[in-house]
Coordinates of C-alpha atoms and ligand atoms in Angstrom, one line a residue:
M1 CA -107.5 85.2 -125.7
K2 CA -108.1 81.6 -126.1
R3 CA -110.2 78.8 -125.3
L4 CA -111.3 76.3 -127.7
M5 CA -114.6 77.7 -128.1
T6 CA -116.3 79.9 -125.8
G7 CA -119.4 80.5 -127.2
V8 CA -118.7 79.1 -130.4
A9 CA -119.5 76.0 -131.9
S10 CA -116.3 75.7 -133.4
G11 CA -114.8 78.6 -134.8
A12 CA -113.4 79.1 -131.5
L13 CA -111.9 75.8 -132.0
L14 CA -110.0 77.4 -134.7
A15 CA -109.7 80.6 -132.9
L16 CA -107.9 78.5 -130.5
L17 CA -105.3 77.6 -132.9
A18 CA -105.6 81.1 -133.8
G19 CA -103.9 82.5 -130.9
C20 CA -105.2 85.3 -128.8
S21 CA -108.6 85.5 -130.3
A22 CA -111.5 85.8 -128.1
P23 CA -113.8 83.1 -129.0
D24 CA -116.4 84.5 -131.2
T25 CA -119.7 85.6 -130.0
D26 CA -123.3 85.5 -130.9
P27 CA -125.0 87.2 -133.7
A28 CA -128.3 87.8 -132.2
A29 CA -129.5 89.7 -135.1
S30 CA -127.8 88.0 -138.0
S31 CA -129.5 88.7 -141.2
A32 CA -128.9 85.4 -143.1
A33 CA -130.9 82.4 -142.1
T34 CA -130.6 78.9 -143.3
A35 CA -133.9 77.4 -144.3
A36 CA -135.1 74.5 -142.1
P37 CA -134.4 71.3 -144.0
D38 CA -137.5 69.4 -144.9
T39 CA -136.5 66.0 -143.5
G40 CA -140.0 64.6 -143.4
A41 CA -139.4 63.8 -139.7
A42 CA -141.8 64.9 -137.1
A43 CA -141.5 68.7 -136.5
P44 CA -139.3 69.4 -133.5
T45 CA -140.7 71.0 -130.4
V46 CA -139.3 73.8 -128.2
A47 CA -138.4 71.0 -125.7
D48 CA -136.4 69.3 -128.4
A49 CA -134.6 72.6 -129.1
A50 CA -133.8 72.9 -125.4
Q51 CA -132.4 69.4 -125.3
F52 CA -130.4 70.0 -128.4
L53 CA -128.8 73.2 -126.9
S54 CA -128.1 71.4 -123.6
D55 CA -126.4 68.5 -125.4
A56 CA -124.5 70.9 -127.6
E57 CA -123.1 72.7 -124.6
D58 CA -122.0 69.5 -123.0
E59 CA -120.3 68.3 -126.1
L60 CA -118.6 71.7 -126.7
R61 CA -117.4 72.0 -123.1
A62 CA -115.8 68.6 -123.2
F63 CA -114.2 69.2 -126.5
S64 CA -113.1 72.6 -125.6
E65 CA -110.9 71.4 -122.8
F66 CA -109.3 68.7 -125.0
G67 CA -108.8 71.2 -127.8
S68 CA -107.4 73.9 -125.5
R69 CA -104.9 71.5 -124.0
T70 CA -103.8 70.3 -127.4
A71 CA -103.4 73.8 -128.6
W72 CA -101.6 74.9 -125.5
V73 CA -99.0 72.1 -126.0
Q74 CA -98.5 72.9 -129.7
N75 CA -98.1 76.7 -129.0
N76 CA -95.5 75.9 -126.3
F77 CA -93.6 73.3 -128.2
I78 CA -93.9 73.7 -132.0
T79 CA -92.8 70.5 -133.6
Y80 CA -93.8 68.2 -136.4
D81 CA -95.8 66.1 -134.0
T82 CA -97.6 68.8 -132.1
N83 CA -98.6 70.3 -135.5
W84 CA -100.0 66.9 -136.4
L85 CA -102.0 66.8 -133.1
L86 CA -103.2 70.3 -133.6
E87 CA -104.3 69.5 -137.1
R88 CA -106.2 66.4 -136.0
M89 CA -107.9 68.2 -133.1
S90 CA -108.8 71.1 -135.2
T91 CA -110.4 68.9 -137.9
Q92 CA -112.6 67.3 -135.3
G93 CA -113.5 70.7 -133.8
T94 CA -114.5 72.1 -137.2
E95 CA -116.6 69.0 -138.0
M96 CA -118.3 69.1 -134.7
S97 CA -119.0 72.8 -134.7
V98 CA -120.3 72.8 -138.3
R99 CA -122.5 69.8 -137.5
L100 CA -124.0 71.7 -134.6
A101 CA -124.3 74.9 -136.6
T102 CA -126.1 73.1 -139.4
E103 CA -128.5 71.4 -136.9
T104 CA -129.7 74.7 -135.6
A105 CA -131.7 75.1 -138.8
R106 CA -134.1 72.4 -137.6
Y107 CA -135.4 74.8 -135.0
N108 CA -135.7 77.9 -137.1
D109 CA -139.5 77.9 -137.2
L110 CA -140.0 77.5 -133.5
D111 CA -141.0 80.3 -131.1
L112 CA -137.9 80.0 -128.9
T113 CA -137.1 82.1 -125.8
T114 CA -134.7 85.0 -126.4
E115 CA -132.0 83.1 -124.5
M116 CA -132.4 80.0 -126.7
S117 CA -132.3 82.1 -129.9
R118 CA -129.1 83.7 -128.7
K119 CA -127.6 80.4 -128.2
M120 CA -128.7 79.1 -131.6
N121 CA -127.1 82.2 -133.1
V122 CA -123.8 81.6 -131.3
L123 CA -123.8 78.1 -132.7
R124 CA -124.5 79.2 -136.2
A125 CA -122.5 82.3 -136.7
G126 CA -119.7 82.0 -134.2
I127 CA -117.3 79.8 -136.2
T128 CA -114.3 81.7 -137.3
L129 CA -113.4 79.3 -140.1
P130 CA -116.2 76.9 -141.1
A131 CA -115.8 74.2 -143.7
P132 CA -118.4 72.4 -145.9
S133 CA -119.6 69.4 -144.0
D134 CA -117.5 66.8 -145.6
S135 CA -114.5 65.7 -143.6
A136 CA -112.0 66.1 -146.4
A137 CA -112.7 69.9 -146.4
A138 CA -112.3 70.2 -142.6
A139 CA -109.1 68.2 -142.7
R140 CA -107.7 70.3 -145.6
L141 CA -108.6 73.5 -143.8
S142 CA -106.8 72.4 -140.7
E143 CA -103.7 71.4 -142.7
L144 CA -103.6 74.9 -144.3
T145 CA -104.2 76.8 -141.1
T146 CA -101.7 74.8 -139.1
R147 CA -99.0 75.3 -141.8
M148 CA -99.6 79.0 -141.9
G149 CA -99.7 79.5 -138.1
S150 CA -96.6 77.4 -137.6
A151 CA -94.7 79.1 -140.4
Y152 CA -95.4 82.4 -138.9
S153 CA -94.3 81.5 -135.4
T154 CA -91.1 79.7 -136.4
G155 CA -89.8 82.3 -138.9
L156 CA -86.1 83.2 -138.6
M157 CA -83.9 85.7 -140.4
E158 CA -80.2 85.6 -140.7
I159 CA -78.3 88.7 -139.5
D160 CA -74.5 88.7 -139.5
G161 CA -74.4 84.9 -139.6
E162 CA -76.8 84.4 -136.8
M163 CA -80.4 83.2 -137.0
V164 CA -82.6 85.8 -135.3
D165 CA -86.2 85.2 -134.2
H166 CA -89.2 87.4 -134.4
N167 CA -89.0 88.7 -130.9
E168 CA -85.6 90.0 -131.5
L169 CA -86.5 91.4 -135.0
E170 CA -89.3 93.4 -133.3
N171 CA -86.8 94.7 -130.9
I172 CA -84.6 96.0 -133.7
M173 CA -87.5 97.8 -135.4
R174 CA -88.2 99.5 -132.1
T175 CA -84.8 100.7 -131.3
S176 CA -82.7 101.1 -134.5
R177 CA -82.6 104.5 -136.3
D178 CA -80.5 103.2 -139.2
P179 CA -82.9 103.4 -142.2
E180 CA -80.9 100.9 -144.3
F181 CA -80.8 98.3 -141.6
L182 CA -84.5 98.9 -140.8
S183 CA -85.4 98.3 -144.4
H184 CA -83.3 95.1 -144.4
V185 CA -84.9 93.7 -141.3
W186 CA -88.4 94.8 -142.3
S187 CA -88.0 92.9 -145.6
G188 CA -86.2 89.9 -144.0
W189 CA -89.2 89.3 -141.7
R190 CA -91.4 89.3 -144.8
D191 CA -89.3 86.6 -146.3
S192 CA -89.0 84.6 -143.1
Y193 CA -92.4 82.8 -143.1
G194 CA -92.4 81.5 -146.7
P195 CA -94.6 84.1 -148.3
E196 CA -95.2 82.2 -151.5
Q197 CA -96.5 79.1 -149.8
M198 CA -98.5 81.1 -147.4
A199 CA -100.2 83.1 -150.1
T200 CA -101.2 79.9 -151.9
D201 CA -102.5 78.4 -148.7
Y202 CA -104.4 81.5 -147.8
A203 CA -106.2 81.5 -151.1
E204 CA -107.2 77.9 -150.8
M205 CA -108.3 78.5 -147.2
V206 CA -110.5 81.4 -148.3
E207 CA -112.3 79.1 -150.8
I208 CA -113.0 76.4 -148.3
A209 CA -114.1 78.7 -145.5
N210 CA -116.3 80.7 -147.8
A211 CA -118.0 77.5 -149.0
G212 CA -118.5 76.6 -145.3
A213 CA -120.1 80.0 -144.6
R214 CA -122.4 79.7 -147.6
D215 CA -123.6 76.3 -146.4
L216 CA -124.6 78.0 -143.2
G217 CA -126.7 80.5 -145.0
F218 CA -124.2 83.5 -145.2
S219 CA -123.2 85.1 -148.5
D220 CA -119.6 84.7 -147.5
L221 CA -117.3 84.5 -144.5
A222 CA -117.1 88.3 -144.2
E223 CA -120.8 88.5 -143.6
M224 CA -120.5 85.7 -141.0
W225 CA -117.7 87.5 -139.1
L226 CA -119.8 90.7 -139.1
S227 CA -122.9 88.9 -137.8
N228 CA -121.5 88.5 -134.3
Y229 CA -122.5 92.0 -133.1
D230 CA -126.2 91.8 -132.3
M231 CA -127.1 93.7 -135.5
P232 CA -127.3 92.9 -139.2
A233 CA -123.8 92.6 -140.8
A234 CA -124.4 95.7 -143.0
E235 CA -125.3 97.8 -140.1
M236 CA -122.3 96.8 -138.2
E237 CA -120.1 97.7 -141.1
A238 CA -121.7 101.1 -141.3
E239 CA -121.1 101.5 -137.5
V240 CA -117.4 100.9 -138.1
E241 CA -117.2 103.5 -140.8
R242 CA -119.0 105.9 -138.5
L243 CA -116.5 105.4 -135.6
W244 CA -113.6 105.7 -138.0
G245 CA -115.0 109.0 -139.3
Q246 CA -115.0 110.3 -135.7
V247 CA -111.3 109.6 -135.1
E248 CA -109.8 110.0 -138.6
P249 CA -109.1 113.8 -138.3
L250 CA -107.0 113.2 -135.2
Y251 CA -105.0 110.5 -137.0
E252 CA -104.3 112.8 -139.9
Q253 CA -102.8 115.4 -137.5
L254 CA -100.7 112.9 -135.8
H255 CA -99.5 111.5 -139.2
C256 CA -98.6 115.1 -140.2
T257 CA -96.5 115.8 -137.2
V258 CA -94.7 112.5 -137.1
R259 CA -93.9 112.8 -140.8
G260 CA -92.5 116.2 -140.2
E261 CA -90.3 114.9 -137.4
L262 CA -89.1 111.9 -139.4
N263 CA -88.2 114.3 -142.3
G264 CA -86.2 116.4 -139.8
L265 CA -84.4 113.3 -138.5
Y266 CA -83.6 111.4 -141.7
G267 CA -83.7 114.1 -144.4
D268 CA -85.6 114.2 -147.7
E269 CA -83.8 111.3 -149.2
V270 CA -85.2 108.9 -146.6
Q271 CA -88.5 110.5 -145.7
A272 CA -90.0 113.3 -147.7
A273 CA -91.8 116.1 -146.0
D274 CA -95.0 115.3 -147.9
G275 CA -96.8 112.1 -149.1
P276 CA -96.9 108.8 -147.2
I277 CA -94.5 107.7 -144.5
R278 CA -92.0 104.9 -145.0
A279 CA -93.4 101.9 -143.0
D280 CA -90.2 100.8 -141.5
L281 CA -89.4 104.1 -139.8
L282 CA -92.3 104.1 -137.4
G283 CA -90.7 102.0 -134.6
N284 CA -92.8 98.8 -135.2
M285 CA -92.7 95.9 -137.5
W286 CA -96.2 96.7 -138.8
A287 CA -96.3 100.4 -138.2
Q288 CA -99.3 99.7 -135.9
S289 CA -98.0 101.4 -132.8
W290 CA -95.5 104.3 -133.0
A291 CA -94.8 104.5 -129.3
A292 CA -91.2 103.8 -129.9
L293 CA -90.9 107.1 -131.6
A294 CA -91.6 109.0 -128.3
D295 CA -88.1 110.5 -128.5
V296 CA -88.4 111.5 -132.1
A297 CA -91.9 112.9 -132.0
S298 CA -91.8 114.5 -128.6
V299 CA -93.5 117.8 -127.9
S300 CA -90.8 120.4 -127.8
D301 CA -92.1 122.9 -125.3
A302 CA -93.6 120.3 -122.9
G303 CA -91.9 119.8 -119.6
P304 CA -90.0 116.5 -118.9
A305 CA -92.0 113.3 -118.8
Y306 CA -90.5 110.0 -118.0
D307 CA -89.6 106.8 -119.8
L308 CA -91.5 103.9 -118.3
T309 CA -89.2 101.3 -119.9
Q310 CA -86.3 103.0 -118.1
L311 CA -88.2 103.1 -114.8
L312 CA -88.9 99.3 -115.0
V313 CA -85.3 98.5 -115.8
D314 CA -83.9 100.8 -113.1
A315 CA -86.2 99.2 -110.5
D316 CA -85.0 95.7 -111.6
Y317 CA -88.4 94.6 -112.8
D318 CA -88.4 91.2 -114.5
P319 CA -91.3 89.5 -116.4
I320 CA -92.8 87.8 -113.3
R321 CA -92.7 91.0 -111.3
M322 CA -94.4 92.9 -114.2
T323 CA -97.2 90.2 -114.2
E324 CA -97.6 90.4 -110.4
T325 CA -97.8 94.1 -110.6
A326 CA -100.6 93.9 -113.2
E327 CA -102.4 91.3 -111.1
T328 CA -102.3 93.7 -108.1
F329 CA -104.1 96.3 -110.2
F330 CA -107.0 93.9 -110.7
T331 CA -107.1 92.8 -107.1
S332 CA -107.0 96.4 -106.0
L333 CA -110.4 96.7 -107.6
G334 CA -111.8 93.9 -105.5
M335 CA -111.2 91.0 -107.8
E336 CA -109.9 87.6 -106.5
E337 CA -106.2 86.8 -106.9
L338 CA -105.2 84.5 -109.8
P339 CA -105.0 80.9 -108.8
D340 CA -101.7 79.3 -108.0
T341 CA -102.0 77.2 -111.2
F342 CA -101.7 80.4 -113.1
W343 CA -98.2 80.9 -111.9
E344 CA -97.3 77.2 -112.2
R345 CA -98.5 76.7 -115.7
S346 CA -98.2 80.1 -117.6
L347 CA -95.3 80.8 -119.9
I348 CA -94.1 84.3 -119.1
V349 CA -90.5 84.2 -120.2
Q350 CA -89.4 83.1 -123.7
P351 CA -87.7 79.7 -123.4
R352 CA -84.4 79.4 -125.4
D353 CA -84.5 75.7 -126.0
R354 CA -87.5 75.4 -128.3
Q355 CA -89.9 77.1 -130.6
V356 CA -93.0 78.7 -129.1
A357 CA -95.7 81.0 -130.4
C358 CA -94.4 84.2 -128.9
H359 CA -97.4 86.3 -129.8
A360 CA -99.0 87.0 -126.4
S361 CA -102.2 85.2 -125.5
A362 CA -104.5 84.4 -122.5
W363 CA -106.2 81.1 -121.9
N364 CA -108.8 79.4 -119.8
L365 CA -108.2 75.8 -120.4
D366 CA -110.9 74.2 -118.4
S367 CA -113.5 77.0 -118.8
V368 CA -113.4 77.4 -115.0
D369 CA -110.2 78.8 -113.6
D370 CA -107.2 77.0 -115.3
L371 CA -106.2 80.5 -116.4
R372 CA -102.8 81.1 -118.1
I373 CA -100.9 83.6 -120.2
K374 CA -98.3 82.7 -122.8
M375 CA -96.0 85.7 -123.5
C376 CA -92.4 86.2 -124.3
T377 CA -92.3 89.1 -122.0
R378 CA -89.6 91.8 -122.3
V379 CA -89.0 94.5 -119.7
T380 CA -90.5 97.4 -121.7
A381 CA -93.3 99.8 -121.4
D382 CA -95.1 98.1 -124.3
D383 CA -95.0 94.7 -122.6
F384 CA -96.1 96.3 -119.3
V385 CA -99.3 97.3 -121.1
T386 CA -99.6 93.9 -122.9
V387 CA -99.4 92.0 -119.6
H388 CA -102.3 94.1 -118.3
H389 CA -104.1 93.3 -121.6
E390 CA -103.6 89.6 -121.2
L391 CA -104.7 89.5 -117.6
G392 CA -107.8 91.4 -118.7
H393 CA -108.7 88.4 -120.8
N394 CA -108.1 86.1 -117.8
F395 CA -110.1 88.1 -115.3
Y396 CA -113.0 88.4 -117.8
Q397 CA -112.9 84.6 -118.5
R398 CA -113.1 83.9 -114.8
A399 CA -115.8 86.5 -114.2
Y400 CA -118.2 84.9 -116.7
N401 CA -117.4 81.3 -115.9
Q402 CA -120.8 80.9 -114.2
Q403 CA -122.7 81.5 -117.4
D404 CA -124.0 78.8 -119.6
F405 CA -121.2 77.5 -121.8
L406 CA -122.4 79.3 -125.0
F407 CA -122.5 82.6 -123.1
Q408 CA -119.0 82.2 -121.7
N409 CA -117.6 84.9 -123.9
G410 CA -117.2 88.6 -124.2
A411 CA -120.3 90.8 -124.8
H412 CA -118.6 91.1 -128.2
D413 CA -115.0 90.4 -129.1
G414 CA -114.1 94.1 -128.7
F415 CA -115.1 94.0 -125.1
H416 CA -112.7 91.1 -124.5
E417 CA -109.8 93.1 -126.0
A418 CA -110.7 96.3 -124.1
I419 CA -110.7 95.0 -120.5
G420 CA -107.0 95.0 -119.8
D421 CA -106.2 98.0 -122.0
F422 CA -108.8 100.0 -120.0
I423 CA -107.0 99.0 -116.8
A424 CA -103.7 100.1 -118.3
L425 CA -105.0 103.5 -119.1
S426 CA -104.9 104.0 -115.3
V427 CA -101.1 103.6 -115.3
T428 CA -100.6 107.3 -114.7
P429 CA -97.7 109.2 -113.0
D430 CA -99.5 109.2 -109.7
Y431 CA -100.2 105.4 -109.9
L432 CA -96.5 104.8 -110.7
V433 CA -95.6 106.8 -107.5
Q434 CA -98.1 104.7 -105.5
I435 CA -96.4 101.5 -106.6
G436 CA -92.9 102.9 -106.0
L437 CA -91.8 103.0 -109.6
L438 CA -91.6 106.8 -109.9
D439 CA -90.1 109.2 -107.4
P440 CA -92.8 111.7 -106.2
A441 CA -90.3 114.5 -107.1
D442 CA -90.3 113.2 -110.7
V443 CA -94.1 113.4 -111.3
P444 CA -94.4 115.5 -114.4
D445 CA -96.2 118.8 -113.8
A446 CA -99.0 120.1 -116.0
S447 CA -96.6 121.5 -118.5
A448 CA -95.7 118.0 -119.5
D449 CA -99.2 116.9 -120.3
L450 CA -98.9 117.4 -124.0
G451 CA -95.9 115.1 -123.9
L452 CA -97.7 112.5 -121.9
L453 CA -100.6 112.7 -124.4
M454 CA -98.3 112.5 -127.3
D455 CA -96.8 109.3 -126.0
T456 CA -100.2 107.7 -125.6
A457 CA -101.4 108.9 -129.0
L458 CA -98.4 107.4 -130.7
D459 CA -99.8 104.1 -129.5
K460 CA -103.6 104.5 -129.4
I461 CA -104.2 106.8 -132.3
A462 CA -101.6 105.5 -134.7
F463 CA -103.2 102.0 -134.2
L464 CA -106.7 102.9 -135.4
P465 CA -106.3 103.0 -139.2
F466 CA -104.1 99.9 -139.0
A467 CA -106.9 98.0 -137.2
I468 CA -109.5 99.0 -139.7
M469 CA -107.5 98.2 -142.8
M470 CA -106.6 94.7 -141.6
D471 CA -110.2 93.6 -141.8
Q472 CA -111.0 95.8 -144.8
W473 CA -108.4 93.7 -146.6
R474 CA -109.9 90.4 -145.3
W475 CA -113.5 91.4 -146.0
Q476 CA -112.6 92.3 -149.5
V477 CA -110.7 89.1 -150.0
L478 CA -113.6 87.0 -148.6
R479 CA -116.1 88.8 -150.8
G480 CA -114.0 88.0 -153.9
E481 CA -113.3 91.7 -154.5
I482 CA -109.6 91.1 -154.1
Q483 CA -108.3 88.1 -156.0
P484 CA -105.2 86.1 -155.0
E485 CA -103.0 87.6 -157.7
D486 CA -103.8 91.0 -156.3
Y487 CA -103.4 90.2 -152.6
N488 CA -100.3 92.2 -152.0
E489 CA -101.0 95.1 -154.2
A490 CA -104.4 95.6 -152.6
W491 CA -102.8 95.3 -149.2
W492 CA -100.6 98.2 -150.0
E493 CA -103.4 100.2 -151.5
L494 CA -105.3 99.9 -148.2
R495 CA -102.2 100.6 -146.1
Q496 CA -101.6 103.8 -148.1
S497 CA -105.1 104.9 -148.1
Y498 CA -105.9 104.3 -144.4
Q499 CA -102.5 104.7 -142.8
G500 CA -100.7 106.9 -145.3
I501 CA -97.7 104.5 -145.3
V502 CA -95.7 102.9 -148.1
P503 CA -93.2 99.9 -148.1
P504 CA -89.5 100.9 -147.9
T505 CA -88.7 99.0 -151.1
E506 CA -90.5 97.8 -154.2
R507 CA -92.4 94.6 -153.2
G508 CA -91.6 91.6 -155.3
E509 CA -94.0 89.4 -157.3
N510 CA -94.0 86.7 -154.6
A511 CA -94.4 88.9 -151.6
F512 CA -97.3 88.2 -149.3
D513 CA -97.1 91.0 -146.8
P514 CA -100.5 90.5 -145.1
G515 CA -98.9 87.2 -143.8
S516 CA -96.4 89.3 -141.8
K517 CA -99.1 89.9 -139.3
Y518 CA -99.9 87.2 -136.7
H519 CA -103.6 87.6 -137.0
I520 CA -103.7 87.0 -140.7
A521 CA -101.4 84.0 -140.7
N522 CA -103.4 82.7 -137.7
N523 CA -106.9 83.8 -138.8
V524 CA -107.8 86.0 -135.8
P525 CA -110.4 88.6 -136.9
Y526 CA -109.0 92.1 -136.2
L527 CA -112.1 94.4 -136.0
R528 CA -112.2 93.5 -132.3
Y529 CA -109.1 95.7 -131.7
F530 CA -110.5 98.7 -133.5
L531 CA -113.6 98.4 -131.3
S532 CA -111.5 97.9 -128.2
F533 CA -109.4 101.0 -128.8
I534 CA -112.6 103.1 -129.1
M535 CA -114.4 101.4 -126.2
Q536 CA -111.5 101.3 -123.7
F537 CA -111.7 105.1 -123.6
Q538 CA -115.4 105.0 -123.0
F539 CA -114.8 102.6 -120.1
H540 CA -112.1 104.9 -118.8
Q541 CA -114.2 108.0 -119.0
A542 CA -117.2 106.3 -117.3
A543 CA -115.0 104.9 -114.6
C544 CA -113.3 108.2 -113.9
E545 CA -116.7 109.9 -113.7
M546 CA -117.9 107.2 -111.3
A547 CA -114.8 107.8 -109.2
G548 CA -115.6 111.5 -109.0
W549 CA -112.5 112.5 -110.9
E550 CA -112.4 116.1 -112.0
G551 CA -109.0 116.6 -113.6
P552 CA -107.9 115.7 -117.2
L553 CA -108.8 112.2 -118.2
H554 CA -105.2 111.1 -118.9
R555 CA -104.3 111.8 -115.2
C556 CA -107.1 109.7 -113.8
S557 CA -106.3 106.3 -112.3
I558 CA -108.9 104.0 -110.8
Y559 CA -106.3 102.0 -108.9
G560 CA -107.7 100.8 -105.6
N561 CA -111.3 101.9 -106.4
E562 CA -113.5 99.0 -105.3
E563 CA -116.7 100.7 -106.2
V564 CA -115.7 101.1 -109.8
G565 CA -114.3 97.5 -109.6
A566 CA -117.7 96.2 -108.5
R567 CA -119.5 97.9 -111.4
F568 CA -116.9 96.6 -113.8
S569 CA -117.1 93.1 -112.5
A570 CA -120.9 93.1 -112.8
M571 CA -120.5 93.9 -116.5
M572 CA -117.8 91.2 -116.9
E573 CA -120.0 88.6 -115.2
M574 CA -122.7 89.0 -117.8
G575 CA -120.4 87.5 -120.4
A576 CA -122.3 87.1 -123.7
S577 CA -125.6 86.4 -122.1
Q578 CA -127.2 89.7 -123.1
P579 CA -126.9 91.8 -126.2
W580 CA -123.7 93.9 -126.0
P581 CA -125.5 97.3 -125.6
D582 CA -126.9 96.0 -122.4
A583 CA -123.4 95.2 -121.1
L584 CA -122.1 98.5 -122.2
E585 CA -124.9 100.3 -120.5
A586 CA -124.4 98.4 -117.3
F587 CA -121.0 99.9 -116.9
T588 CA -121.0 103.2 -118.9
G589 CA -124.7 104.2 -119.0
T590 CA -124.6 104.4 -122.8
R591 CA -125.8 101.8 -125.3
E592 CA -123.6 103.0 -128.2
M593 CA -120.0 102.6 -129.1
D594 CA -118.7 106.2 -129.5
G595 CA -115.5 107.9 -130.4
S596 CA -116.2 111.0 -128.3
A597 CA -114.4 109.6 -125.2
I598 CA -111.1 109.1 -127.1
I599 CA -111.5 112.5 -128.7
A600 CA -112.1 114.2 -125.4
Y601 CA -109.1 112.4 -123.9
F602 CA -106.8 113.7 -126.6
E603 CA -108.4 117.1 -127.1
P604 CA -105.5 119.2 -125.8
L605 CA -103.1 117.3 -128.0
M606 CA -105.4 117.7 -131.1
L607 CA -105.4 121.5 -130.6
H608 CA -101.6 121.5 -130.2
L609 CA -101.1 119.4 -133.3
Q610 CA -103.4 121.5 -135.4
E611 CA -101.4 124.6 -134.4
Q612 CA -98.1 122.9 -135.1
N613 CA -99.2 121.6 -138.5
A614 CA -100.8 124.9 -139.5
T615 CA -97.9 125.6 -141.9
R616 CA -97.6 122.0 -143.1
D617 CA -99.4 120.4 -146.0
C618 CA -101.1 117.5 -144.2
G619 CA -102.5 114.4 -145.8
W620 CA -100.8 112.1 -148.4
D621 CA -103.0 111.1 -151.3
Ligands
LIG701 O1 -102.9 90.6 -130.4 C1 -102.9 91.3 -129.5 C2 -102.8 90.8 -128.1 C3 -103.4 89.5 -127.9 S1 -105.1 89.4 -128.1 C4 -101.4 90.8 -127.7 N1 -103.0 92.7 -129.7 C5 -103.1 93.2 -131.1 C6 -101.8 93.0 -131.8 O2 -100.8 92.7 -131.2 O3 -101.8 93.3 -133.0 C7 -103.2 93.7 -128.7 C8 -103.3 95.0 -129.4 C9 -103.4 94.7 -130.9
LIG702 ZN1 -106.2 90.3 -126.6

């Protein structure tokens, strides 16, 4: 989601450029602290600190609107000139946010209120990509980030004499079952954004941003990114490992089953029955969601389920109707409709006459209610979930718009990503009947539950190791543990170790496969999605309990439940004003992120997979 900065001095500025990133939050308990500079001037008072924060919020709010509108135009019309404007804006934004972050050090020794300290921390640690405070560095950083982002969004590949864009290439990966063609398209994408130039730009960007992070008192940018979770960076990293440990066994079982099915479909030559899986066979450009394999990896003795893409197509849904349907889910929970300007100003259908950043994002341009999405929507089940995801960002943005500017953000960035996905977990067969998409006679009976769970697992469980390895790679790069000459090899070591996948072909010397992913080319931290995929099931479980639901979790829908809606809105309205455990507790009653909800949701499937895999040699090494 975007907005120049929500809560950030400037990183959000860059996060802005960076696409769908929720502006970064506040590291209330960040471990690194810059020493107060000894300027010889009179020691500042608490009143001075209050004035500084109030001025900073005014300055940021004003800049945020200018920055958001600039970025909106660039994302919707990618040209030489809009890149120029974006670069210029982003340089100013970085300079401003770094200046404000640096100034917080003056107030280090004061006994500030909790609220003031939180705001200081937002200013200091919330910058996604800081630069050292000389303008040459900020300008160079903007040049590099704009070039990478724009190269990513405008990449094309030639197929049969025609230039094909990313949206269409993604479509091929989802639907083709021709291994040679898949490998060709998979590799073509990874040539389409100028990998050599991007790798060089990336390495230089890392140097500048790390220097910026060190100037602000962090050991490197990885520590700074991890300092936005109300606990010391090292503790947060350990938290992530703990959560991954909870869900890893489920992923291994899913991997084992899917590998077996792919081996059956393609034969040993294409996909062996043991070892890692070929990355291009999983129905997705990045092997991050395997939902497109629902037909391949179906559960054989389960009763008939349904194909949501087909239901949408058969009912003549178009992108606007999909968006309206998602909006209705939110309003059924008691939330206000989206403003008319949402419909007038959003980009919901891919324009054919110009280049746009197709990766879906949600925006609040004026920090009040100029809410919009930008999405090249296709009539598919995937995009039906994504449109709920994007509206989740918008409804959250509006819910916290009464907060002070520096608290206009998610409780942490994982919350921002989880809102809409949590809502989409309520897209159950009964809900589809309620909105007229599914015939009551076609509601799958209990014998189909394993099939329904499998479909969801191919999306939600397959994603987890991907989400973790994305930032494992970046943290290691930012810490200097992975050097530029090893970027690609280290990427594939992590892909293999976490996901158990390998590239379809030998990767060349000049490959830069991390750049194939939007969030790396555009510098959007990715840990947020891992956290979201854990927490959305916590939200769902708590909401279903609140609703008095007694059946299996995957059949529970909170559609129309205003009581749950009111409790959820109360959490959203808090924004980033309190430490995230307080926000989590307000809705779920627990103060911890915890994998037990996602495990409970998939428990019947886990038992089934274990049984099915009993004779298989799982794992990949
Ligand atoms: O980037 C997104 C959203 C915008 S914040 C469309 N997502 C991640 C991705 O596409 O990689 C949603 C799920 C993961
Ligand atoms: Zn998002």
